[in-house]
PDB file of C-alpha atoms in Angstrom:
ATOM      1  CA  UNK A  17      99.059 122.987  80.882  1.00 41.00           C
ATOM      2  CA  UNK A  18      99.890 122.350  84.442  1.00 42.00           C
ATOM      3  CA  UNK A  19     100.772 125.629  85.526  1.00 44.00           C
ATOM      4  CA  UNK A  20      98.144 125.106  88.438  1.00 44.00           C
ATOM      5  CA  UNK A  21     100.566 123.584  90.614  1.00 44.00           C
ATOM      6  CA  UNK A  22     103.615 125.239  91.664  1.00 42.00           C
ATOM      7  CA  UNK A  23     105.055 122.317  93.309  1.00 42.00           C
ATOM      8  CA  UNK A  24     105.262 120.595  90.481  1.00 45.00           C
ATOM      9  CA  UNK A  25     106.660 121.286  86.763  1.00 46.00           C
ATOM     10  CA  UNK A  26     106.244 118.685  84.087  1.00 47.00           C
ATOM     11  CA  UNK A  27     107.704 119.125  80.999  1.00 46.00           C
ATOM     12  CA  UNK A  28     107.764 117.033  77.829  1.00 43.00           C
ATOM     13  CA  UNK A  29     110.673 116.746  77.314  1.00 44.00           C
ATOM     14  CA  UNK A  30     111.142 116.389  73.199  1.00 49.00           C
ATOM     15  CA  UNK A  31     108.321 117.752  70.859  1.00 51.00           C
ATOM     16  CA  UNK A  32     105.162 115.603  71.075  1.00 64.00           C
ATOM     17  CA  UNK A  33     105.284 114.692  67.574  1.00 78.00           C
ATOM     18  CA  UNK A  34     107.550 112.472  68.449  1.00 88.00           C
ATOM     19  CA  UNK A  35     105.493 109.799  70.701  1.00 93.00           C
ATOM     20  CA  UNK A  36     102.232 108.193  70.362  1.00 95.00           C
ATOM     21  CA  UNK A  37     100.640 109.696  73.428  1.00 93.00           C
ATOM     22  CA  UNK A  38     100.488 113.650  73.246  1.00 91.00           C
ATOM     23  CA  UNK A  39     100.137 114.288  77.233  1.00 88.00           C
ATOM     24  CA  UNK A  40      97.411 117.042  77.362  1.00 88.00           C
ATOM     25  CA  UNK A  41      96.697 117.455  81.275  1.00 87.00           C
ATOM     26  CA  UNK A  42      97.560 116.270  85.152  1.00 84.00           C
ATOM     27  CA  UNK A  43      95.551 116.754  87.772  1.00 86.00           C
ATOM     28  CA  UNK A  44      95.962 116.125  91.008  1.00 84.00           C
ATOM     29  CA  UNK A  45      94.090 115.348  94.021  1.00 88.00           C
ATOM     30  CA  UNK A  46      94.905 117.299  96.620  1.00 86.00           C
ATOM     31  CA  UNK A  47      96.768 119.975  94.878  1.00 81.00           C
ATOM     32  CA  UNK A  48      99.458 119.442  97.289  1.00 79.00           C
ATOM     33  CA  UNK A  49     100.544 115.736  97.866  1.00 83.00           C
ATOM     34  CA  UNK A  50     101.081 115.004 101.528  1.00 85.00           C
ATOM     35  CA  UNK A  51     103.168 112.384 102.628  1.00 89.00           C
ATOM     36  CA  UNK A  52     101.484 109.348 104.047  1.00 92.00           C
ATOM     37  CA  UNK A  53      98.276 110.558 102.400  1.00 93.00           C
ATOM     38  CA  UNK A  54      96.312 108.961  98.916  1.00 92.00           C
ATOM     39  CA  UNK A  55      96.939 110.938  95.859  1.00 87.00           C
ATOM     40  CA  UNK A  56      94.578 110.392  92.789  1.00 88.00           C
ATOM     41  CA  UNK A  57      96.276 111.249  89.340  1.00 85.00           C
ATOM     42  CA  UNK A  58      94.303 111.516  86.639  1.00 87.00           C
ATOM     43  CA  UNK A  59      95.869 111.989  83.865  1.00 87.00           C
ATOM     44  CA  UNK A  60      94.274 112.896  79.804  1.00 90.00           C
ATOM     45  CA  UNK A  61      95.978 112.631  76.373  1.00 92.00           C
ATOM     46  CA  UNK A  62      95.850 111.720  72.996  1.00 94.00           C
ATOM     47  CA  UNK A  63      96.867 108.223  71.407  1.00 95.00           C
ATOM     48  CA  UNK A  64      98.022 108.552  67.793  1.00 96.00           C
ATOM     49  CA  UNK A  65      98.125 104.536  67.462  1.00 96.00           C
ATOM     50  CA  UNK A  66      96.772 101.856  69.930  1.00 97.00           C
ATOM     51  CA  UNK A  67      99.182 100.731  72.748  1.00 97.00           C
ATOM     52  CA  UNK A  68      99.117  96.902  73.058  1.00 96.00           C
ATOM     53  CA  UNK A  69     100.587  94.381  75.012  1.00 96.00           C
ATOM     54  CA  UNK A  70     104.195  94.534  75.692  1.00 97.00           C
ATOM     55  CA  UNK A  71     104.203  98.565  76.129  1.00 97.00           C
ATOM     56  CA  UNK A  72     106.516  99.352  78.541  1.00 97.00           C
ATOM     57  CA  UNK A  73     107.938 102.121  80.897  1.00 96.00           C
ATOM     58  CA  UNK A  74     111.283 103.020  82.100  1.00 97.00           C
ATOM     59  CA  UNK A  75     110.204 105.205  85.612  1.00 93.00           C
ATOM     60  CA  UNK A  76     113.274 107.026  87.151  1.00 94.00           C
ATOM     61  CA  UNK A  77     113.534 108.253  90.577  1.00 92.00           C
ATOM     62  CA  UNK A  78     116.190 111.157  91.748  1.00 93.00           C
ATOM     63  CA  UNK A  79     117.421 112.960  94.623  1.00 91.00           C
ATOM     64  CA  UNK A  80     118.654 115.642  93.707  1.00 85.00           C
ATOM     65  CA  UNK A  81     121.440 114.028  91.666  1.00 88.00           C
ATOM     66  CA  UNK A  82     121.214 111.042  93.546  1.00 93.00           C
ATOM     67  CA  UNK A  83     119.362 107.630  91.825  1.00 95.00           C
ATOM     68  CA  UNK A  84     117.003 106.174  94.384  1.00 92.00           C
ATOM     69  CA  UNK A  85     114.567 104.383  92.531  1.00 92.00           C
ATOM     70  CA  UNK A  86     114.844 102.829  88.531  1.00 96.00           C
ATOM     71  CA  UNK A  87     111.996 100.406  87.645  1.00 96.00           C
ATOM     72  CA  UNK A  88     111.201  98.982  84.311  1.00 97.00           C
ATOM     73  CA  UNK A  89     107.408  98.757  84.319  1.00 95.00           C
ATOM     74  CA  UNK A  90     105.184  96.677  81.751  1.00 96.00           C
ATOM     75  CA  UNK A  91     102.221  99.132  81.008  1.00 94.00           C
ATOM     76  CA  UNK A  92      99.516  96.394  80.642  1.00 94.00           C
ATOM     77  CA  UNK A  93     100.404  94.843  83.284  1.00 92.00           C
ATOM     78  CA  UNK A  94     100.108  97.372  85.388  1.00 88.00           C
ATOM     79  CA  UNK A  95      96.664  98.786  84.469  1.00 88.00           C
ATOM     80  CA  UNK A  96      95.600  95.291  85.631  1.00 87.00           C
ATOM     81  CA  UNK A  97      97.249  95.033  88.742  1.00 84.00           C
ATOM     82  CA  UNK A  98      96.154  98.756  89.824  1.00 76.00           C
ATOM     83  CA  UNK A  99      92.387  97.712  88.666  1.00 71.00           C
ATOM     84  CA  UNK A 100      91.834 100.886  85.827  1.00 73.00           C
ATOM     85  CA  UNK A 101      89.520 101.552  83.750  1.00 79.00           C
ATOM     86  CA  UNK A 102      91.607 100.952  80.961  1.00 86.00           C
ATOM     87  CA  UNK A 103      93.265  97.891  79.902  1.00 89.00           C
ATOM     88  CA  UNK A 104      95.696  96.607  76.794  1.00 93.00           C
ATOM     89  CA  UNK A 105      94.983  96.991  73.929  1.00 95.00           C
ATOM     90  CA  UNK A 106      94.497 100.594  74.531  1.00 95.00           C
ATOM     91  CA  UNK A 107      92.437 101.905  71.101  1.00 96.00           C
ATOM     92  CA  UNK A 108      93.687 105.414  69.947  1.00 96.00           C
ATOM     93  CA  UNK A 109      91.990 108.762  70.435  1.00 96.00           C
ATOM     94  CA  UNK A 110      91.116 110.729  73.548  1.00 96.00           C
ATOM     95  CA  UNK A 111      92.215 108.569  77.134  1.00 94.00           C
ATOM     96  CA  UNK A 112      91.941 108.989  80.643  1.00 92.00           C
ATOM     97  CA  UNK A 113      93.524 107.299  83.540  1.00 87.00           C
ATOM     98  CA  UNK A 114      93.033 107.600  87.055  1.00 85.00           C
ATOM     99  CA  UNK A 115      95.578 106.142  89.419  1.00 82.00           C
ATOM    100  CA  UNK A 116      95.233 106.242  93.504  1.00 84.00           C
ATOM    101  CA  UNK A 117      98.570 106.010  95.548  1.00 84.00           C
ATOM    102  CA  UNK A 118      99.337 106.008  99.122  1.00 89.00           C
ATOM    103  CA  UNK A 119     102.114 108.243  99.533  1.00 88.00           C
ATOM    104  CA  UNK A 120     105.176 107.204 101.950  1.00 89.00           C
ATOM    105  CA  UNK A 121     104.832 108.911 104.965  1.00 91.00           C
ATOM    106  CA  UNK A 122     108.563 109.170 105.183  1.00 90.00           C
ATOM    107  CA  UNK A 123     109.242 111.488 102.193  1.00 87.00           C
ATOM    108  CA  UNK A 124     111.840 114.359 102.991  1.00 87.00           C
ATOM    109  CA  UNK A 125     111.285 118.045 102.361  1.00 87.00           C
ATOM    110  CA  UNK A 126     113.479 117.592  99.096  1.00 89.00           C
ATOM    111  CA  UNK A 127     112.843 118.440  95.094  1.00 87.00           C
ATOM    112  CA  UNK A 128     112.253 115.405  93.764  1.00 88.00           C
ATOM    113  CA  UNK A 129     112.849 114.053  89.874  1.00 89.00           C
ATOM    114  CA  UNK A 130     110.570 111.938  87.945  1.00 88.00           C
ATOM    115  CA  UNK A 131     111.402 110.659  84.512  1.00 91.00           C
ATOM    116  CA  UNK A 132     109.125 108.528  82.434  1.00 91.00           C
ATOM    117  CA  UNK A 133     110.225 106.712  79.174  1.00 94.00           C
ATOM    118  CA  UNK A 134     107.755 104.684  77.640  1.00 95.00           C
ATOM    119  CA  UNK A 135     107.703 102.469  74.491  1.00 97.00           C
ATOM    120  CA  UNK A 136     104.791 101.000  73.212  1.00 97.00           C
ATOM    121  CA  UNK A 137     105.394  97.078  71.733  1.00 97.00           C
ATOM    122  CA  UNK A 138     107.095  98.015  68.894  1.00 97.00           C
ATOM    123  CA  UNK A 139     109.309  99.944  70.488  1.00 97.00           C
ATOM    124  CA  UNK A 140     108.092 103.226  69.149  1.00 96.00           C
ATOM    125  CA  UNK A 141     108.589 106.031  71.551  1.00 96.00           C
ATOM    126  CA  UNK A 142     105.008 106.157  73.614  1.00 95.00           C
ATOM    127  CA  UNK A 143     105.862 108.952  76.003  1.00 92.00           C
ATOM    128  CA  UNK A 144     108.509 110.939  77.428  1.00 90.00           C
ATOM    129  CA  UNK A 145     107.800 112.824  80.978  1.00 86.00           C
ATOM    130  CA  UNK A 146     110.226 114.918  83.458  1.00 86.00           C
ATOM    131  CA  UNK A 147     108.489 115.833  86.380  1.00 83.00           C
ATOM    132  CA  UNK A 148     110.259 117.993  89.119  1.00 83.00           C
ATOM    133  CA  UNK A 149     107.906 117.497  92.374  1.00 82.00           C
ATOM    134  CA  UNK A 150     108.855 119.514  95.492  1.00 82.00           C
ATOM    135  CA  UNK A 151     108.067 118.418  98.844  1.00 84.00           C
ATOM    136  CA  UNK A 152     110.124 120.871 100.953  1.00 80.00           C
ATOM    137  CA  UNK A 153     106.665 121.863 102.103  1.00 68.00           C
ATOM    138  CA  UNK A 154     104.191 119.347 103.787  1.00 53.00           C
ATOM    139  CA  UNK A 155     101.173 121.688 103.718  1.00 49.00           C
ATOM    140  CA  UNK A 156      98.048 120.696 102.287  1.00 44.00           C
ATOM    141  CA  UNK A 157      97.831 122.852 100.230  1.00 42.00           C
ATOM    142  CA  UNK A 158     100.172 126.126  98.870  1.00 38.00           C
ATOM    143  CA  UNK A 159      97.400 128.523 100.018  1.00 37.00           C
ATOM    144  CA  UNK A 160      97.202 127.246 103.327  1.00 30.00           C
ATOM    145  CA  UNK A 161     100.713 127.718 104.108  1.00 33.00           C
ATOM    146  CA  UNK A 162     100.335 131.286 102.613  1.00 32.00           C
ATOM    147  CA  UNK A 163      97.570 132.426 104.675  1.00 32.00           C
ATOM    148  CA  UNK A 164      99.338 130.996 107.736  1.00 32.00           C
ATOM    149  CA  UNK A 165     102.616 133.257 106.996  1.00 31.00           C
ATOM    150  CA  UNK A 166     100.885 135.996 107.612  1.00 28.00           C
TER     151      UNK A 166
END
């Protein structure tokens, strides 16, 4: 899982036995995010028990070891706002999401940290994601900037 981009390295970070969705793939589109350019995430997992309104997620943002960003996000809410396919209450079994952002164009060639705690409305642990993203490279893709090294 995920081992098709080298930039980035998600991890779950506790056994998924432990939350409600069991993360089973990322993709991204392009392979390589480019600042100031859309990325589409879609994203497929496994819901042991419907997430319903009040679901939330704490997303964390780091620099190295340097906060820049800490949001508390309200899951429903934001499947709305963002127009998905998917809105609360979110029935168990197989799900997919797909999410288009616009990438800053002023991201710095740094190794970012993502970390993702959500809780559905009960408070039960929905997910738990660390992502390391590295953007030391603005190429469009890792290939690319292979070929052109040599």
């Amino acid at each position: 899982m995920f081992d098709h981009y080298p930039f980035l390295s998600p991890f779950v970070s506790e056994g998924t036995d432990n939350y409600i969705l069991d993360i089973k793939d990322i993709i991204l589109t392009p392979e390589q995010p480019v600042p100031g350019k859309e990325l589409m995430i879609q994203a497929v997992g496994y819901l042991k028990e419907p997430v319903k309104f009040g679901a939330t997620a704490h997303v964390l943002v780091k620099l190295g070891v340097v906060q820049i960003m800490s949001q508390n996000v309200d899951i429903c809410q934001e499947l709305e706002k963002n127009e998905a396919k998917l809105e609360c209450p979110i029935n168990e079994g197989l799900v997919k999401i797909i999410q288009r952002v616009t990438l800053p164009k002023e991201i710095p060639k740094a190794r970012f940290k993502v970390e993702v705690r959500a809780k559905n409305y009960d408070g039960l642990p929905l997910a738990c994601l660390d992502i390391a993203i590295n953007f030391r490279h603005h190429s469009p893709t890792v290939k690319n900037r292979l070929l052109a090294e040599w």
